[in-house]
PDB file of N, CA and C in Angstrom:
ATOM      1  N   MET A   1     -15.384 -15.009  37.520  1.00 66.00           N
ATOM      2  CA  MET A   1     -14.579 -16.003  36.882  1.00 66.00           C
ATOM      3  C   MET A   1     -13.630 -15.308  35.902  1.00 66.00           C
ATOM      4  N   LEU A   2     -12.392 -15.712  35.863  1.00 77.00           N
ATOM      5  CA  LEU A   2     -11.397 -15.130  34.974  1.00 77.00           C
ATOM      6  C   LEU A   2     -11.490 -15.751  33.585  1.00 77.00           C
ATOM      7  N   LYS A   3     -11.313 -14.904  32.576  1.00 77.00           N
ATOM      8  CA  LYS A   3     -11.304 -15.402  31.201  1.00 77.00           C
ATOM      9  C   LYS A   3      -9.924 -15.957  30.890  1.00 77.00           C
ATOM     10  N   ILE A   4      -9.867 -17.120  30.300  1.00 83.00           N
ATOM     11  CA  ILE A   4      -8.587 -17.720  29.934  1.00 83.00           C
ATOM     12  C   ILE A   4      -8.071 -17.108  28.632  1.00 83.00           C
ATOM     13  N   VAL A   5      -8.987 -16.857  27.712  1.00 85.00           N
ATOM     14  CA  VAL A   5      -8.604 -16.301  26.412  1.00 85.00           C
ATOM     15  C   VAL A   5      -8.990 -14.824  26.388  1.00 85.00           C
ATOM     16  N   PRO A   6      -8.013 -13.942  26.131  1.00 80.00           N
ATOM     17  CA  PRO A   6      -8.347 -12.510  26.099  1.00 80.00           C
ATOM     18  C   PRO A   6      -9.142 -12.158  24.846  1.00 80.00           C
ATOM     19  N   ASP A   7      -9.849 -11.049  24.927  1.00 79.00           N
ATOM     20  CA  ASP A   7     -10.570 -10.544  23.761  1.00 79.00           C
ATOM     21  C   ASP A   7      -9.561 -10.123  22.696  1.00 79.00           C
ATOM     22  N   PRO A   8      -9.908 -10.289  21.417  1.00 79.00           N
ATOM     23  CA  PRO A   8      -8.989  -9.830  20.367  1.00 79.00           C
ATOM     24  C   PRO A   8      -8.870  -8.312  20.415  1.00 79.00           C
ATOM     25  N   PRO A   9      -7.743  -7.784  19.947  1.00 76.00           N
ATOM     26  CA  PRO A   9      -7.595  -6.320  19.952  1.00 76.00           C
ATOM     27  C   PRO A   9      -8.634  -5.677  19.038  1.00 76.00           C
ATOM     28  N   HIS A  10      -9.083  -4.517  19.423  1.00 76.00           N
ATOM     29  CA  HIS A  10     -10.072  -3.792  18.632  1.00 76.00           C
ATOM     30  C   HIS A  10      -9.365  -2.992  17.548  1.00 76.00           C
ATOM     31  N   ASN A  11      -9.867  -3.106  16.354  1.00 73.00           N
ATOM     32  CA  ASN A  11      -9.339  -2.334  15.237  1.00 73.00           C
ATOM     33  C   ASN A  11     -10.273  -1.143  15.038  1.00 73.00           C
ATOM     34  N   HIS A  12      -9.801   0.031  15.387  1.00 78.00           N
ATOM     35  CA  HIS A  12     -10.624   1.232  15.305  1.00 78.00           C
ATOM     36  C   HIS A  12     -10.457   1.957  13.969  1.00 78.00           C
ATOM     37  N   HIS A  13      -9.721   1.349  13.038  1.00 83.00           N
ATOM     38  CA  HIS A  13      -9.501   1.980  11.740  1.00 83.00           C
ATOM     39  C   HIS A  13     -10.565   1.510  10.752  1.00 83.00           C
ATOM     40  N   SER A  14     -11.069   2.441   9.980  1.00 92.00           N
ATOM     41  CA  SER A  14     -12.003   2.068   8.917  1.00 92.00           C
ATOM     42  C   SER A  14     -11.196   1.531   7.735  1.00 92.00           C
ATOM     43  N   LEU A  15     -11.872   0.880   6.813  1.00 93.00           N
ATOM     44  CA  LEU A  15     -11.204   0.377   5.615  1.00 93.00           C
ATOM     45  C   LEU A  15     -10.567   1.527   4.844  1.00 93.00           C
ATOM     46  N   GLU A  16     -11.268   2.644   4.761  1.00 94.00           N
ATOM     47  CA  GLU A  16     -10.737   3.811   4.050  1.00 94.00           C
ATOM     48  C   GLU A  16      -9.450   4.311   4.705  1.00 94.00           C
ATOM     49  N   ASP A  17      -9.440   4.418   6.033  1.00 95.00           N
ATOM     50  CA  ASP A  17      -8.235   4.854   6.745  1.00 95.00           C
ATOM     51  C   ASP A  17      -7.081   3.881   6.528  1.00 95.00           C
ATOM     52  N   THR A  18      -7.390   2.590   6.538  1.00 94.00           N
ATOM     53  CA  THR A  18      -6.359   1.573   6.338  1.00 94.00           C
ATOM     54  C   THR A  18      -5.769   1.669   4.940  1.00 94.00           C
ATOM     55  N   LEU A  19      -6.615   1.876   3.931  1.00 96.00           N
ATOM     56  CA  LEU A  19      -6.123   2.015   2.560  1.00 96.00           C
ATOM     57  C   LEU A  19      -5.272   3.271   2.399  1.00 96.00           C
ATOM     58  N   ILE A  20      -5.679   4.357   3.031  1.00 96.00           N
ATOM     59  CA  ILE A  20      -4.893   5.594   2.973  1.00 96.00           C
ATOM     60  C   ILE A  20      -3.529   5.378   3.613  1.00 96.00           C
ATOM     61  N   GLN A  21      -3.503   4.735   4.768  1.00 96.00           N
ATOM     62  CA  GLN A  21      -2.235   4.490   5.449  1.00 96.00           C
ATOM     63  C   GLN A  21      -1.346   3.551   4.625  1.00 96.00           C
ATOM     64  N   ALA A  22      -1.929   2.518   4.026  1.00 97.00           N
ATOM     65  CA  ALA A  22      -1.153   1.606   3.186  1.00 97.00           C
ATOM     66  C   ALA A  22      -0.582   2.334   1.972  1.00 97.00           C
ATOM     67  N   THR A  23      -1.350   3.247   1.395  1.00 97.00           N
ATOM     68  CA  THR A  23      -0.874   4.037   0.261  1.00 97.00           C
ATOM     69  C   THR A  23       0.297   4.928   0.670  1.00 97.00           C
ATOM     70  N   GLU A  24       0.217   5.512   1.858  1.00 97.00           N
ATOM     71  CA  GLU A  24       1.313   6.345   2.358  1.00 97.00           C
ATOM     72  C   GLU A  24       2.573   5.509   2.602  1.00 97.00           C
ATOM     73  N   TYR A  25       2.415   4.296   3.142  1.00 97.00           N
ATOM     74  CA  TYR A  25       3.569   3.411   3.330  1.00 97.00           C
ATOM     75  C   TYR A  25       4.191   3.041   1.985  1.00 97.00           C
ATOM     76  N   ALA A  26       3.360   2.776   0.983  1.00 97.00           N
ATOM     77  CA  ALA A  26       3.875   2.445  -0.343  1.00 97.00           C
ATOM     78  C   ALA A  26       4.633   3.628  -0.936  1.00 97.00           C
ATOM     79  N   LEU A  27       4.132   4.837  -0.728  1.00 96.00           N
ATOM     80  CA  LEU A  27       4.818   6.035  -1.214  1.00 96.00           C
ATOM     81  C   LEU A  27       6.177   6.188  -0.535  1.00 96.00           C
ATOM     82  N   CYS A  28       6.231   5.940   0.765  1.00 97.00           N
ATOM     83  CA  CYS A  28       7.505   6.014   1.495  1.00 97.00           C
ATOM     84  C   CYS A  28       8.480   4.950   0.990  1.00 97.00           C
ATOM     85  N   ALA A  29       7.979   3.739   0.760  1.00 97.00           N
ATOM     86  CA  ALA A  29       8.835   2.666   0.244  1.00 97.00           C
ATOM     87  C   ALA A  29       9.376   3.027  -1.133  1.00 97.00           C
ATOM     88  N   GLN A  30       8.545   3.655  -1.935  1.00 96.00           N
ATOM     89  CA  GLN A  30       8.981   4.079  -3.262  1.00 96.00           C
ATOM     90  C   GLN A  30      10.069   5.151  -3.160  1.00 96.00           C
ATOM     91  N   ALA A  31       9.932   6.063  -2.227  1.00 96.00           N
ATOM     92  CA  ALA A  31      10.946   7.105  -2.032  1.00 96.00           C
ATOM     93  C   ALA A  31      12.269   6.500  -1.571  1.00 96.00           C
ATOM     94  N   VAL A  32      12.206   5.517  -0.683  1.00 96.00           N
ATOM     95  CA  VAL A  32      13.428   4.847  -0.216  1.00 96.00           C
ATOM     96  C   VAL A  32      14.095   4.112  -1.374  1.00 96.00           C
ATOM     97  N   ALA A  33      13.308   3.414  -2.184  1.00 95.00           N
ATOM     98  CA  ALA A  33      13.864   2.700  -3.333  1.00 95.00           C
ATOM     99  C   ALA A  33      14.485   3.678  -4.324  1.00 95.00           C
ATOM    100  N   HIS A  34      13.830   4.811  -4.539  1.00 94.00           N
ATOM    101  CA  HIS A  34      14.374   5.831  -5.443  1.00 94.00           C
ATOM    102  C   HIS A  34      15.713   6.364  -4.920  1.00 94.00           C
ATOM    103  N   GLN A  35      15.797   6.587  -3.623  1.00 95.00           N
ATOM    104  CA  GLN A  35      17.052   7.052  -3.026  1.00 95.00           C
ATOM    105  C   GLN A  35      18.130   5.980  -3.154  1.00 95.00           C
ATOM    106  N   ALA A  36      17.754   4.716  -2.950  1.00 94.00           N
ATOM    107  CA  ALA A  36      18.724   3.625  -3.043  1.00 94.00           C
ATOM    108  C   ALA A  36      19.264   3.482  -4.460  1.00 94.00           C
ATOM    109  N   ILE A  37      18.423   3.682  -5.454  1.00 92.00           N
ATOM    110  CA  ILE A  37      18.871   3.548  -6.840  1.00 92.00           C
ATOM    111  C   ILE A  37      19.852   4.661  -7.199  1.00 92.00           C
ATOM    112  N   SER A  38      19.700   5.813  -6.566  1.00 92.00           N
ATOM    113  CA  SER A  38      20.574   6.946  -6.900  1.00 92.00           C
ATOM    114  C   SER A  38      22.006   6.753  -6.407  1.00 92.00           C
ATOM    115  N   ILE A  39      22.222   5.838  -5.466  1.00 92.00           N
ATOM    116  CA  ILE A  39      23.584   5.621  -4.959  1.00 92.00           C
ATOM    117  C   ILE A  39      24.218   4.353  -5.532  1.00 92.00           C
ATOM    118  N   GLN A  40      23.525   3.676  -6.454  1.00 89.00           N
ATOM    119  CA  GLN A  40      24.044   2.455  -7.067  1.00 89.00           C
ATOM    120  C   GLN A  40      24.686   2.774  -8.415  1.00 89.00           C
ATOM    121  N   GLN A  41      25.535   1.852  -8.864  1.00 89.00           N
ATOM    122  CA  GLN A  41      26.062   1.937 -10.224  1.00 89.00           C
ATOM    123  C   GLN A  41      24.915   1.640 -11.189  1.00 89.00           C
ATOM    124  N   PRO A  42      24.870   2.306 -12.348  1.00 83.00           N
ATOM    125  CA  PRO A  42      23.705   2.192 -13.234  1.00 83.00           C
ATOM    126  C   PRO A  42      23.315   0.766 -13.643  1.00 83.00           C
ATOM    127  N   LYS A  43      24.253  -0.097 -13.950  1.00 88.00           N
ATOM    128  CA  LYS A  43      23.915  -1.437 -14.451  1.00 88.00           C
ATOM    129  C   LYS A  43      24.245  -2.544 -13.454  1.00 88.00           C
ATOM    130  N   SER A  44      24.427  -2.210 -12.199  1.00 92.00           N
ATOM    131  CA  SER A  44      24.745  -3.240 -11.208  1.00 92.00           C
ATOM    132  C   SER A  44      23.523  -4.119 -10.956  1.00 92.00           C
ATOM    133  N   PRO A  45      23.745  -5.370 -10.543  1.00 93.00           N
ATOM    134  CA  PRO A  45      22.607  -6.246 -10.230  1.00 93.00           C
ATOM    135  C   PRO A  45      21.698  -5.648  -9.154  1.00 93.00           C
ATOM    136  N   ALA A  46      22.277  -4.958  -8.191  1.00 93.00           N
ATOM    137  CA  ALA A  46      21.465  -4.349  -7.133  1.00 93.00           C
ATOM    138  C   ALA A  46      20.556  -3.267  -7.701  1.00 93.00           C
ATOM    139  N   SER A  47      21.068  -2.456  -8.622  1.00 93.00           N
ATOM    140  CA  SER A  47      20.233  -1.389  -9.180  1.00 93.00           C
ATOM    141  C   SER A  47      19.098  -1.958 -10.028  1.00 93.00           C
ATOM    142  N   ILE A  48      19.354  -3.071 -10.705  1.00 93.00           N
ATOM    143  CA  ILE A  48      18.298  -3.709 -11.495  1.00 93.00           C
ATOM    144  C   ILE A  48      17.200  -4.240 -10.572  1.00 93.00           C
ATOM    145  N   LEU A  49      17.595  -4.839  -9.452  1.00 94.00           N
ATOM    146  CA  LEU A  49      16.609  -5.322  -8.479  1.00 94.00           C
ATOM    147  C   LEU A  49      15.817  -4.167  -7.871  1.00 94.00           C
ATOM    148  N   ILE A  50      16.492  -3.070  -7.586  1.00 95.00           N
ATOM    149  CA  ILE A  50      15.803  -1.915  -7.005  1.00 95.00           C
ATOM    150  C   ILE A  50      14.817  -1.325  -8.009  1.00 95.00           C
ATOM    151  N   MET A  51      15.203  -1.300  -9.292  1.00 94.00           N
ATOM    152  CA  MET A  51      14.280  -0.797 -10.314  1.00 94.00           C
ATOM    153  C   MET A  51      13.046  -1.698 -10.419  1.00 94.00           C
ATOM    154  N   ALA A  52      13.251  -3.011 -10.306  1.00 96.00           N
ATOM    155  CA  ALA A  52      12.109  -3.936 -10.307  1.00 96.00           C
ATOM    156  C   ALA A  52      11.229  -3.688  -9.084  1.00 96.00           C
ATOM    157  N   LEU A  53      11.864  -3.439  -7.954  1.00 96.00           N
ATOM    158  CA  LEU A  53      11.124  -3.135  -6.729  1.00 96.00           C
ATOM    159  C   LEU A  53      10.297  -1.861  -6.902  1.00 96.00           C
ATOM    160  N   MET A  54      10.884  -0.842  -7.504  1.00 96.00           N
ATOM    161  CA  MET A  54      10.155   0.408  -7.733  1.00 96.00           C
ATOM    162  C   MET A  54       8.931   0.168  -8.621  1.00 96.00           C
ATOM    163  N   HIS A  55       9.094  -0.682  -9.631  1.00 97.00           N
ATOM    164  CA  HIS A  55       7.972  -1.006 -10.513  1.00 97.00           C
ATOM    165  C   HIS A  55       6.858  -1.705  -9.733  1.00 97.00           C
ATOM    166  N   GLU A  56       7.220  -2.652  -8.884  1.00 98.00           N
ATOM    167  CA  GLU A  56       6.224  -3.380  -8.086  1.00 98.00           C
ATOM    168  C   GLU A  56       5.520  -2.455  -7.092  1.00 98.00           C
ATOM    169  N   ILE A  57       6.265  -1.546  -6.483  1.00 98.00           N
ATOM    170  CA  ILE A  57       5.660  -0.606  -5.534  1.00 98.00           C
ATOM    171  C   ILE A  57       4.688   0.327  -6.254  1.00 98.00           C
ATOM    172  N   GLU A  58       5.049   0.757  -7.454  1.00 97.00           N
ATOM    173  CA  GLU A  58       4.141   1.613  -8.227  1.00 97.00           C
ATOM    174  C   GLU A  58       2.854   0.857  -8.563  1.00 97.00           C
ATOM    175  N   ALA A  59       2.978  -0.419  -8.935  1.00 98.00           N
ATOM    176  CA  ALA A  59       1.785  -1.229  -9.212  1.00 98.00           C
ATOM    177  C   ALA A  59       0.930  -1.363  -7.955  1.00 98.00           C
ATOM    178  N   LEU A  60       1.571  -1.532  -6.810  1.00 98.00           N
ATOM    179  CA  LEU A  60       0.848  -1.608  -5.536  1.00 98.00           C
ATOM    180  C   LEU A  60       0.096  -0.313  -5.262  1.00 98.00           C
ATOM    181  N   ARG A  61       0.739   0.816  -5.486  1.00 97.00           N
ATOM    182  CA  ARG A  61       0.086   2.110  -5.255  1.00 97.00           C
ATOM    183  C   ARG A  61      -1.136   2.280  -6.149  1.00 97.00           C
ATOM    184  N   VAL A  62      -1.038   1.855  -7.403  1.00 97.00           N
ATOM    185  CA  VAL A  62      -2.177   1.959  -8.322  1.00 97.00           C
ATOM    186  C   VAL A  62      -3.342   1.115  -7.813  1.00 97.00           C
ATOM    187  N   LEU A  63      -3.050  -0.107  -7.361  1.00 98.00           N
ATOM    188  CA  LEU A  63      -4.108  -0.967  -6.822  1.00 98.00           C
ATOM    189  C   LEU A  63      -4.734  -0.366  -5.569  1.00 98.00           C
ATOM    190  N   LEU A  64      -3.904   0.166  -4.679  1.00 97.00           N
ATOM    191  CA  LEU A  64      -4.424   0.768  -3.452  1.00 97.00           C
ATOM    192  C   LEU A  64      -5.284   1.990  -3.756  1.00 97.00           C
ATOM    193  N   GLU A  65      -4.833   2.821  -4.687  1.00 96.00           N
ATOM    194  CA  GLU A  65      -5.611   4.005  -5.040  1.00 96.00           C
ATOM    195  C   GLU A  65      -6.934   3.624  -5.700  1.00 96.00           C
ATOM    196  N   SER A  66      -6.927   2.568  -6.507  1.00 96.00           N
ATOM    197  CA  SER A  66      -8.169   2.085  -7.111  1.00 96.00           C
ATOM    198  C   SER A  66      -9.134   1.588  -6.038  1.00 96.00           C
ATOM    199  N   ALA A  67      -8.617   0.841  -5.071  1.00 96.00           N
ATOM    200  CA  ALA A  67      -9.461   0.354  -3.973  1.00 96.00           C
ATOM    201  C   ALA A  67     -10.011   1.520  -3.158  1.00 96.00           C
ATOM    202  N   LEU A  68      -9.185   2.522  -2.928  1.00 95.00           N
ATOM    203  CA  LEU A  68      -9.620   3.691  -2.163  1.00 95.00           C
ATOM    204  C   LEU A  68     -10.731   4.440  -2.895  1.00 95.00           C
ATOM    205  N   ILE A  69     -10.597   4.582  -4.200  1.00 95.00           N
ATOM    206  CA  ILE A  69     -11.636   5.241  -4.995  1.00 95.00           C
ATOM    207  C   ILE A  69     -12.945   4.467  -4.891  1.00 95.00           C
ATOM    208  N   GLN A  70     -12.862   3.143  -4.958  1.00 94.00           N
ATOM    209  CA  GLN A  70     -14.077   2.326  -4.862  1.00 94.00           C
ATOM    210  C   GLN A  70     -14.729   2.450  -3.491  1.00 94.00           C
ATOM    211  N   VAL A  71     -13.926   2.535  -2.436  1.00 94.00           N
ATOM    212  CA  VAL A  71     -14.469   2.681  -1.084  1.00 94.00           C
ATOM    213  C   VAL A  71     -15.157   4.035  -0.931  1.00 94.00           C
ATOM    214  N   GLN A  72     -14.621   5.053  -1.582  1.00 92.00           N
ATOM    215  CA  GLN A  72     -15.166   6.397  -1.446  1.00 92.00           C
ATOM    216  C   GLN A  72     -16.377   6.648  -2.341  1.00 92.00           C
ATOM    217  N   MET A  73     -16.642   5.745  -3.286  1.00 88.00           N
ATOM    218  CA  MET A  73     -17.790   5.911  -4.186  1.00 88.00           C
ATOM    219  C   MET A  73     -19.096   5.665  -3.446  1.00 88.00           C
ATOM    220  N   PRO A  74     -20.141   6.384  -3.832  1.00 82.00           N
ATOM    221  CA  PRO A  74     -21.472   6.039  -3.314  1.00 82.00           C
ATOM    222  C   PRO A  74     -21.862   4.628  -3.783  1.00 82.00           C
ATOM    223  N   GLU A  75     -22.746   3.965  -3.067  1.00 71.00           N
ATOM    224  CA  GLU A  75     -23.114   2.564  -3.336  1.00 71.00           C
ATOM    225  C   GLU A  75     -23.601   2.334  -4.766  1.00 71.00           C
ATOM    226  N   MET A  76     -24.428   3.210  -5.305  1.00 65.00           N
ATOM    227  CA  MET A  76     -24.964   3.019  -6.660  1.00 65.00           C
ATOM    228  C   MET A  76     -23.857   3.052  -7.711  1.00 65.00           C
ATOM    229  N   GLU A  77     -22.934   3.967  -7.582  1.00 71.00           N
ATOM    230  CA  GLU A  77     -21.826   4.038  -8.532  1.00 71.00           C
ATOM    231  C   GLU A  77     -20.933   2.820  -8.408  1.00 71.00           C
ATOM    232  N   ARG A  78     -20.754   2.313  -7.193  1.00 62.00           N
ATOM    233  CA  ARG A  78     -19.893   1.163  -6.954  1.00 62.00           C
ATOM    234  C   ARG A  78     -20.427  -0.066  -7.691  1.00 62.00           C
ATOM    235  N   ARG A  79     -21.746  -0.250  -7.715  1.00 66.00           N
ATOM    236  CA  ARG A  79     -22.340  -1.393  -8.419  1.00 66.00           C
ATOM    237  C   ARG A  79     -22.091  -1.284  -9.919  1.00 66.00           C
ATOM    238  N   ALA A  80     -22.183  -0.090 -10.470  1.00 64.00           N
ATOM    239  CA  ALA A  80     -21.962   0.112 -11.901  1.00 64.00           C
ATOM    240  C   ALA A  80     -20.492  -0.050 -12.258  1.00 64.00           C
ATOM    241  N   PHE A  81     -19.595   0.137 -11.288  1.00 59.00           N
ATOM    242  CA  PHE A  81     -18.156   0.075 -11.533  1.00 59.00           C
ATOM    243  C   PHE A  81     -17.706  -1.358 -11.805  1.00 59.00           C
ATOM    244  N   HIS A  82     -18.367  -2.337 -11.200  1.00 58.00           N
ATOM    245  CA  HIS A  82     -17.958  -3.742 -11.347  1.00 58.00           C
ATOM    246  C   HIS A  82     -18.441  -4.271 -12.625  1.00 58.00           C
TER     247      HIS A  82
END
């Protein structure tokens, strides 16, 4: 008998791998934003938005790195961390 609904795709990435990849994407986004700010006029509305974007990306990286540290901690230390 044929299945009407296919199986969901398998995610072979661990949470740690996913957090590392997300951190790398955030770093790349930050580099692009930094490059974009360098070609803008200093006080233009676009440069102000890009600076805000850089701030948000940095906050994202801090959160991702914190999550990665928690994932890499042994279980006993993780309980004490919360």
